[in-house]
mmCIF file of C-alpha atoms and ligand atoms in Angstrom:
data_model
loop_
_atom_site.group_PDB
_atom_site.id
_atom_site.type_symbol
_atom_site.label_atom_id
_atom_site.label_comp_id
_atom_site.label_asym_id
_atom_site.label_seq_id
_atom_site.Cartn_x
_atom_site.Cartn_y
_atom_site.Cartn_z
ATOM 1 C CA MET V 1 84.809 -3.034 -71.672
ATOM 2 C CA LEU V 2 81.718 -1.286 -73.002
ATOM 3 C CA ALA V 3 78.783 -3.001 -74.723
ATOM 4 C CA ILE V 4 77.101 -1.512 -77.749
ATOM 5 C CA ILE V 5 73.662 -2.628 -78.877
ATOM 6 C CA GLY V 6 73.008 -1.812 -82.520
ATOM 7 C CA GLY V 7 69.473 -1.117 -83.699
ATOM 8 C CA SER V 8 67.761 -0.818 -87.086
ATOM 9 C CA GLY V 9 70.297 0.127 -89.744
ATOM 10 C CA LEU V 10 73.200 -0.683 -87.457
ATOM 11 C CA ALA V 11 73.588 -4.463 -87.575
ATOM 12 C CA GLN V 12 77.322 -3.898 -87.888
ATOM 13 C CA LEU V 13 79.641 -1.208 -86.587
ATOM 14 C CA SER V 14 82.009 0.014 -89.274
ATOM 15 C CA VAL V 15 84.295 1.565 -86.629
ATOM 16 C CA LEU V 16 84.711 -1.790 -84.887
ATOM 17 C CA GLU V 17 87.941 -3.701 -85.545
ATOM 18 C CA VAL V 18 86.594 -7.197 -85.036
ATOM 19 C CA THR V 19 88.765 -9.667 -83.150
ATOM 20 C CA HIS V 20 86.337 -12.559 -82.695
ATOM 21 C CA ARG V 21 82.730 -13.629 -82.408
ATOM 22 C CA GLN V 22 81.203 -15.817 -79.759
ATOM 23 C CA VAL V 23 77.912 -17.665 -79.523
ATOM 24 C CA VAL V 24 76.574 -17.317 -75.977
ATOM 25 C CA ARG V 25 73.686 -19.232 -74.416
ATOM 26 C CA THR V 26 71.840 -17.971 -71.358
ATOM 27 C CA PRO V 27 69.303 -19.372 -68.854
ATOM 28 C CA TYR V 28 66.785 -17.178 -70.702
ATOM 29 C CA GLY V 29 67.439 -18.582 -74.151
ATOM 30 C CA ASP V 30 69.505 -17.362 -77.065
ATOM 31 C CA PRO V 31 70.487 -13.748 -77.675
ATOM 32 C CA SER V 32 69.614 -12.100 -81.008
ATOM 33 C CA CYS V 33 72.924 -13.262 -82.496
ATOM 34 C CA ALA V 34 76.521 -14.079 -81.638
ATOM 35 C CA LEU V 35 78.431 -11.401 -79.732
ATOM 36 C CA THR V 36 81.109 -9.574 -81.705
ATOM 37 C CA PHE V 37 84.261 -8.547 -79.836
ATOM 38 C CA GLY V 38 86.771 -5.988 -80.982
ATOM 39 C CA LEU V 39 88.236 -2.539 -80.597
ATOM 40 C CA VAL V 40 86.701 0.879 -81.078
ATOM 41 C CA GLY V 41 88.985 3.874 -80.529
ATOM 42 C CA GLY V 42 91.517 1.471 -79.034
ATOM 43 C CA ARG V 43 89.144 0.217 -76.346
ATOM 44 C CA ASN V 44 87.549 -3.201 -75.962
ATOM 45 C CA VAL V 45 83.958 -3.396 -77.035
ATOM 46 C CA VAL V 46 81.357 -6.125 -77.300
ATOM 47 C CA PHE V 47 78.681 -5.559 -79.896
ATOM 48 C CA ILE V 48 75.304 -7.190 -80.482
ATOM 49 C CA ALA V 49 72.788 -6.492 -83.243
ATOM 50 C CA ARG V 50 69.432 -6.253 -81.489
ATOM 51 C CA HIS V 51 67.439 -7.494 -84.475
ATOM 52 C CA GLY V 52 70.004 -10.150 -85.435
ATOM 53 C CA TYR V 53 72.492 -9.733 -88.256
ATOM 54 C CA GLY V 54 69.953 -9.987 -91.043
ATOM 55 C CA HIS V 55 67.375 -7.830 -89.218
ATOM 56 C CA SER V 56 65.317 -10.978 -88.840
ATOM 57 C CA LEU V 57 63.751 -10.286 -85.441
ATOM 58 C CA ALA V 58 60.761 -7.981 -85.050
ATOM 59 C CA PRO V 59 60.718 -5.830 -81.880
ATOM 60 C CA HIS V 60 58.364 -8.167 -79.988
ATOM 61 C CA GLU V 61 60.458 -11.205 -80.961
ATOM 62 C CA ILE V 62 63.695 -9.925 -79.442
ATOM 63 C CA ASN V 63 64.856 -11.854 -76.400
ATOM 64 C CA PHE V 64 65.880 -8.795 -74.389
ATOM 65 C CA ARG V 65 66.651 -10.855 -71.288
ATOM 66 C CA ALA V 66 69.052 -13.121 -73.171
ATOM 67 C CA ASN V 67 70.769 -10.133 -74.812
ATOM 68 C CA ILE V 68 71.321 -8.246 -71.559
ATOM 69 C CA TRP V 69 72.293 -11.377 -69.643
ATOM 70 C CA ALA V 70 74.811 -12.403 -72.323
ATOM 71 C CA LEU V 71 76.391 -8.936 -72.257
ATOM 72 C CA LYS V 72 76.523 -8.874 -68.453
ATOM 73 C CA GLN V 73 78.518 -12.105 -68.504
ATOM 74 C CA GLN V 74 81.274 -10.302 -70.469
ATOM 75 C CA ASN V 75 82.265 -8.149 -67.514
ATOM 76 C CA ILE V 76 81.130 -4.952 -69.153
ATOM 77 C CA LYS V 77 81.082 -1.564 -67.446
ATOM 78 C CA GLY V 78 78.037 -0.231 -69.279
ATOM 79 C CA VAL V 79 75.788 -0.374 -72.302
ATOM 80 C CA VAL V 80 75.254 2.181 -75.045
ATOM 81 C CA ALA V 81 72.171 1.281 -77.048
ATOM 82 C CA ILE V 82 71.399 2.679 -80.467
ATOM 83 C CA GLY V 83 67.840 2.829 -81.781
ATOM 84 C CA ALA V 84 65.845 4.286 -84.638
ATOM 85 C CA VAL V 85 62.820 6.340 -83.621
ATOM 86 C CA GLY V 86 59.963 8.376 -84.998
ATOM 87 C CA GLY V 87 59.956 12.089 -84.179
ATOM 88 C CA ILE V 88 56.948 13.482 -82.331
ATOM 89 C CA ARG V 89 58.185 16.894 -81.180
ATOM 90 C CA PRO V 90 58.520 19.263 -84.153
ATOM 91 C CA ASP V 91 62.287 19.673 -83.768
ATOM 92 C CA MET V 92 62.794 15.889 -83.760
ATOM 93 C CA ARG V 93 63.240 15.867 -87.523
ATOM 94 C CA PRO V 94 64.400 12.904 -89.593
ATOM 95 C CA GLY V 95 68.148 12.690 -89.214
ATOM 96 C CA ALA V 96 68.218 14.261 -85.727
ATOM 97 C CA ILE V 97 70.285 12.425 -83.119
ATOM 98 C CA VAL V 98 68.578 12.417 -79.741
ATOM 99 C CA LEU V 99 69.990 11.486 -76.339
ATOM 100 C CA PRO V 100 66.833 10.790 -74.324
ATOM 101 C CA ASP V 101 66.794 11.404 -70.591
ATOM 102 C CA ASP V 102 63.603 9.591 -69.656
ATOM 103 C CA LEU V 103 61.109 7.118 -71.044
ATOM 104 C CA LEU V 104 57.520 5.897 -71.129
ATOM 105 C CA ASP V 105 56.776 2.199 -71.562
ATOM 106 C CA TYR V 106 53.713 1.129 -73.581
ATOM 107 C CA THR V 107 54.894 -2.400 -74.328
ATOM 108 C CA SER V 108 53.016 -5.471 -73.194
ATOM 109 C CA GLY V 109 53.578 -9.180 -73.029
ATOM 110 C CA ARG V 110 57.372 -8.995 -73.240
ATOM 111 C CA GLU V 111 59.579 -10.902 -70.808
ATOM 112 C CA HIS V 112 60.582 -7.840 -68.863
ATOM 113 C CA THR V 113 62.229 -8.875 -65.600
ATOM 114 C CA PHE V 114 64.871 -11.239 -64.210
ATOM 115 C CA PHE V 115 63.102 -11.229 -60.857
ATOM 116 C CA GLU V 116 60.294 -13.717 -61.335
ATOM 117 C CA GLY V 117 59.750 -17.304 -60.331
ATOM 118 C CA LEU V 118 59.591 -18.906 -56.914
ATOM 119 C CA ASP V 119 63.364 -19.186 -56.629
ATOM 120 C CA LYS V 120 63.930 -15.475 -57.258
ATOM 121 C CA PRO V 121 63.737 -12.654 -54.726
ATOM 122 C CA VAL V 122 61.147 -9.890 -55.078
ATOM 123 C CA VAL V 123 63.155 -6.860 -56.160
ATOM 124 C CA HIS V 124 61.906 -3.424 -57.163
ATOM 125 C CA VAL V 125 64.779 -1.587 -58.825
ATOM 126 C CA ASP V 126 64.931 2.204 -58.722
ATOM 127 C CA PHE V 127 64.103 3.538 -62.177
ATOM 128 C CA THR V 128 63.755 7.242 -61.355
ATOM 129 C CA HIS V 129 66.426 7.966 -63.950
ATOM 130 C CA PRO V 130 66.330 5.147 -66.510
ATOM 131 C CA TYR V 131 69.372 6.412 -68.402
ATOM 132 C CA CYS V 132 72.772 6.645 -66.700
ATOM 133 C CA PRO V 133 73.717 10.337 -66.243
ATOM 134 C CA ASP V 134 77.461 9.619 -66.504
ATOM 135 C CA LEU V 135 77.142 7.683 -69.750
ATOM 136 C CA ARG V 136 74.836 10.380 -71.117
ATOM 137 C CA ALA V 137 77.349 13.071 -70.183
ATOM 138 C CA GLY V 138 80.133 11.093 -71.876
ATOM 139 C CA LEU V 139 78.085 10.752 -75.068
ATOM 140 C CA LYS V 140 77.222 14.442 -75.039
ATOM 141 C CA LYS V 141 80.858 15.420 -74.610
ATOM 142 C CA ALA V 142 81.915 13.047 -77.382
ATOM 143 C CA ALA V 143 79.326 14.555 -79.745
ATOM 144 C CA GLN V 144 80.557 18.056 -78.910
ATOM 145 C CA ALA V 145 84.159 17.033 -79.502
ATOM 146 C CA GLU V 146 83.141 15.717 -82.941
ATOM 147 C CA ALA V 147 81.082 18.876 -83.609
ATOM 148 C CA ILE V 148 78.025 16.702 -84.160
ATOM 149 C CA GLU V 149 74.767 18.308 -83.162
ATOM 150 C CA ILE V 150 72.586 16.209 -80.883
ATOM 151 C CA VAL V 151 69.379 16.916 -78.997
ATOM 152 C CA ASP V 152 70.254 16.596 -75.326
ATOM 153 C CA GLY V 153 67.223 15.212 -73.513
ATOM 154 C CA GLY V 154 63.835 13.993 -74.574
ATOM 155 C CA ILE V 155 61.295 11.424 -73.537
ATOM 156 C CA TYR V 156 61.406 8.121 -75.381
ATOM 157 C CA ALA V 157 58.077 6.298 -75.700
ATOM 158 C CA CYS V 158 58.337 2.586 -76.346
ATOM 159 C CA THR V 159 55.436 1.031 -78.225
ATOM 160 C CA GLN V 160 54.771 -2.645 -78.786
ATOM 161 C CA GLY V 161 54.883 -2.760 -82.583
ATOM 162 C CA PRO V 162 55.563 -4.244 -84.960
ATOM 163 C CA ARG V 163 52.945 -2.015 -86.547
ATOM 164 C CA LEU V 164 53.424 1.729 -86.502
ATOM 165 C CA GLU V 165 51.146 3.952 -84.472
ATOM 166 C CA SER V 166 47.910 5.656 -85.444
ATOM 167 C CA THR V 167 47.715 9.454 -85.411
ATOM 168 C CA ALA V 168 45.513 9.346 -82.305
ATOM 169 C CA GLU V 169 48.048 7.150 -80.552
ATOM 170 C CA ILE V 170 50.843 9.599 -81.365
ATOM 171 C CA ASN V 171 48.602 12.432 -80.113
ATOM 172 C CA ARG V 172 48.215 10.534 -76.859
ATOM 173 C CA LEU V 173 51.954 9.922 -76.552
ATOM 174 C CA GLU V 174 52.521 13.631 -77.101
ATOM 175 C CA ARG V 175 49.983 14.496 -74.381
ATOM 176 C CA ASP V 176 51.825 12.066 -72.132
ATOM 177 C CA GLY V 177 55.000 14.061 -72.749
ATOM 178 C CA ALA V 178 56.778 11.845 -75.287
ATOM 179 C CA ASP V 179 59.176 13.430 -77.792
ATOM 180 C CA ILE V 180 60.254 10.367 -79.765
ATOM 181 C CA VAL V 181 58.803 6.897 -80.284
ATOM 182 C CA GLY V 182 60.486 3.564 -80.832
ATOM 183 C CA MET V 183 59.756 -0.116 -80.259
ATOM 184 C CA THR V 184 62.863 -1.541 -78.631
ATOM 185 C CA GLY V 185 63.994 0.714 -75.776
ATOM 186 C CA MET V 186 62.011 -1.343 -73.268
ATOM 187 C CA PRO V 187 62.329 -3.651 -71.437
ATOM 188 C CA GLU V 188 65.997 -3.363 -72.447
ATOM 189 C CA ALA V 189 66.747 -0.355 -70.216
ATOM 190 C CA ALA V 190 64.969 -1.865 -67.203
ATOM 191 C CA LEU V 191 66.698 -5.235 -67.579
ATOM 192 C CA ALA V 192 70.082 -3.484 -67.685
ATOM 193 C CA ARG V 193 69.132 -1.694 -64.465
ATOM 194 C CA GLU V 194 68.117 -4.982 -62.853
ATOM 195 C CA LEU V 195 71.612 -6.305 -63.522
ATOM 196 C CA ASP V 196 73.152 -3.048 -62.294
ATOM 197 C CA LEU V 197 74.512 -2.092 -65.705
ATOM 198 C CA PRO V 198 74.802 1.615 -66.531
ATOM 199 C CA TYR V 199 72.749 2.107 -69.705
ATOM 200 C CA ALA V 200 72.215 5.018 -72.076
ATOM 201 C CA MET V 201 70.474 5.253 -75.411
ATOM 202 C CA LEU V 202 71.400 7.254 -78.472
ATOM 203 C CA THR V 203 68.566 7.447 -80.960
ATOM 204 C CA VAL V 204 68.319 8.517 -84.564
ATOM 205 C CA VAL V 205 65.080 9.935 -85.921
ATOM 206 C CA ALA V 206 64.232 7.878 -89.007
ATOM 207 C CA ASN V 207 60.877 9.470 -89.793
ATOM 208 C CA TYR V 208 58.217 11.771 -88.470
ATOM 209 C CA ALA V 209 55.794 9.858 -86.273
ATOM 210 C CA ALA V 210 52.296 9.176 -87.648
ATOM 211 C CA GLY V 211 50.400 12.362 -88.436
ATOM 212 C CA ARG V 212 53.495 14.541 -87.944
ATOM 213 C CA GLY V 213 55.681 16.389 -90.431
ATOM 214 C CA ASP V 214 55.358 15.789 -94.143
ATOM 215 C CA SER V 215 54.548 12.606 -95.975
ATOM 216 C CA GLU V 216 58.016 12.392 -97.549
ATOM 217 C CA HIS V 217 59.546 10.848 -94.475
ATOM 218 C CA LYS V 218 57.500 7.706 -94.062
ATOM 219 C CA VAL V 219 59.227 5.049 -92.005
ATOM 220 C CA ASP V 220 61.701 3.014 -93.950
ATOM 221 C CA PHE V 221 62.758 -0.089 -92.097
ATOM 222 C CA SER V 222 64.245 -1.643 -95.216
ATOM 223 C CA GLY V 223 67.657 -0.739 -93.912
ATOM 224 C CA ALA V 224 69.295 2.408 -95.000
ATOM 225 C CA SER V 225 67.261 5.411 -95.890
ATOM 226 C CA SER V 226 69.973 7.918 -96.709
ATOM 227 C CA VAL V 227 69.092 10.323 -93.902
ATOM 228 C CA LEU V 228 69.144 7.533 -91.331
ATOM 229 C CA ASP V 229 72.367 6.189 -92.759
ATOM 230 C CA SER V 230 74.221 9.477 -92.582
ATOM 231 C CA SER V 231 73.141 10.043 -88.978
ATOM 232 C CA LEU V 232 74.190 6.525 -88.075
ATOM 233 C CA ARG V 233 77.686 7.311 -89.384
ATOM 234 C CA SER V 234 77.687 10.305 -87.006
ATOM 235 C CA VAL V 235 76.602 8.019 -84.191
ATOM 236 C CA GLU V 236 79.553 5.760 -84.939
ATOM 237 C CA ARG V 237 81.910 8.754 -84.730
ATOM 238 C CA ILE V 238 80.382 9.683 -81.362
ATOM 239 C CA LEU V 239 80.988 6.142 -80.113
ATOM 240 C CA GLN V 240 84.558 6.202 -81.359
ATOM 241 C CA ARG V 241 85.224 9.489 -79.589
ATOM 242 C CA LEU V 242 83.539 8.282 -76.394
ATOM 243 C CA LEU V 243 85.874 5.325 -76.313
ATOM 244 C CA GLN V 244 88.964 7.402 -77.024
ATOM 245 C CA SER V 245 88.332 9.693 -74.075
HETATM 246 N N1 HPA Z 1 57.178 4.501 -84.433
HETATM 247 C C1 HPA Z 1 57.688 3.511 -83.664
HETATM 248 N N2 HPA Z 1 58.919 3.059 -83.805
HETATM 249 C C2 HPA Z 1 59.701 3.623 -84.728
HETATM 250 C C3 HPA Z 1 59.234 4.642 -85.567
HETATM 251 C C4 HPA Z 1 57.907 5.112 -85.406
HETATM 252 O O1 HPA Z 1 57.418 6.019 -86.108
HETATM 253 N N3 HPA Z 1 60.262 4.970 -86.388
HETATM 254 C C5 HPA Z 1 61.307 4.181 -86.053
HETATM 255 N N4 HPA Z 1 60.978 3.360 -85.047
#
């Protein structure tokens, strides 16, 4: 079974044939919402909406540990996470679908590890490649099979939010090598690694990052800006194809 984490604009998966929902509690507190179980492309999937069903949780309010722990308990083989991002690199235009291959973490103050407390061992997981190459390859192949254009590779910068960045901050992220910017990719990816879960992220550019592009594409977190929405439908087709293969 594969887990799918839905981000902004994707609180529900239209390609998911729901069989049941389950409320799960964890030693780290409650996940963002109940887990939804069902079938995509004939395969078993467990889905969770990162921000809760009504998009009620801001990025810094998400209990990433509870989400990842709850998914791990379902005997999953991996996690595909979906997230909306701002585009920094000029070709990361609104509507682009990007499969990042590395990340930079600028978050602070989030519960970001399972390995803390006197009863826990000191563990330093390898994070050389934060995103699972096999899952990435599967997503890339699925996109090709659906003739959906994606940007293969890119560096995802995770900021703390909930506010958007200043132009100078985006300039700094660009100097650091970042191509796209979001608020929820970390510590999610690292926590998945700590629990030995293959994890990949598929992101959709919702807007140009601050000081980039034109002013038409300001961030719209209200739900469905039409460009975001149409790319999210493509993302769903990629997921369906991934699970059929
Ligand atoms: N910055 C940070 N996170 C985001 C953005 C952005 O411009 N767009 C969507 N998520």
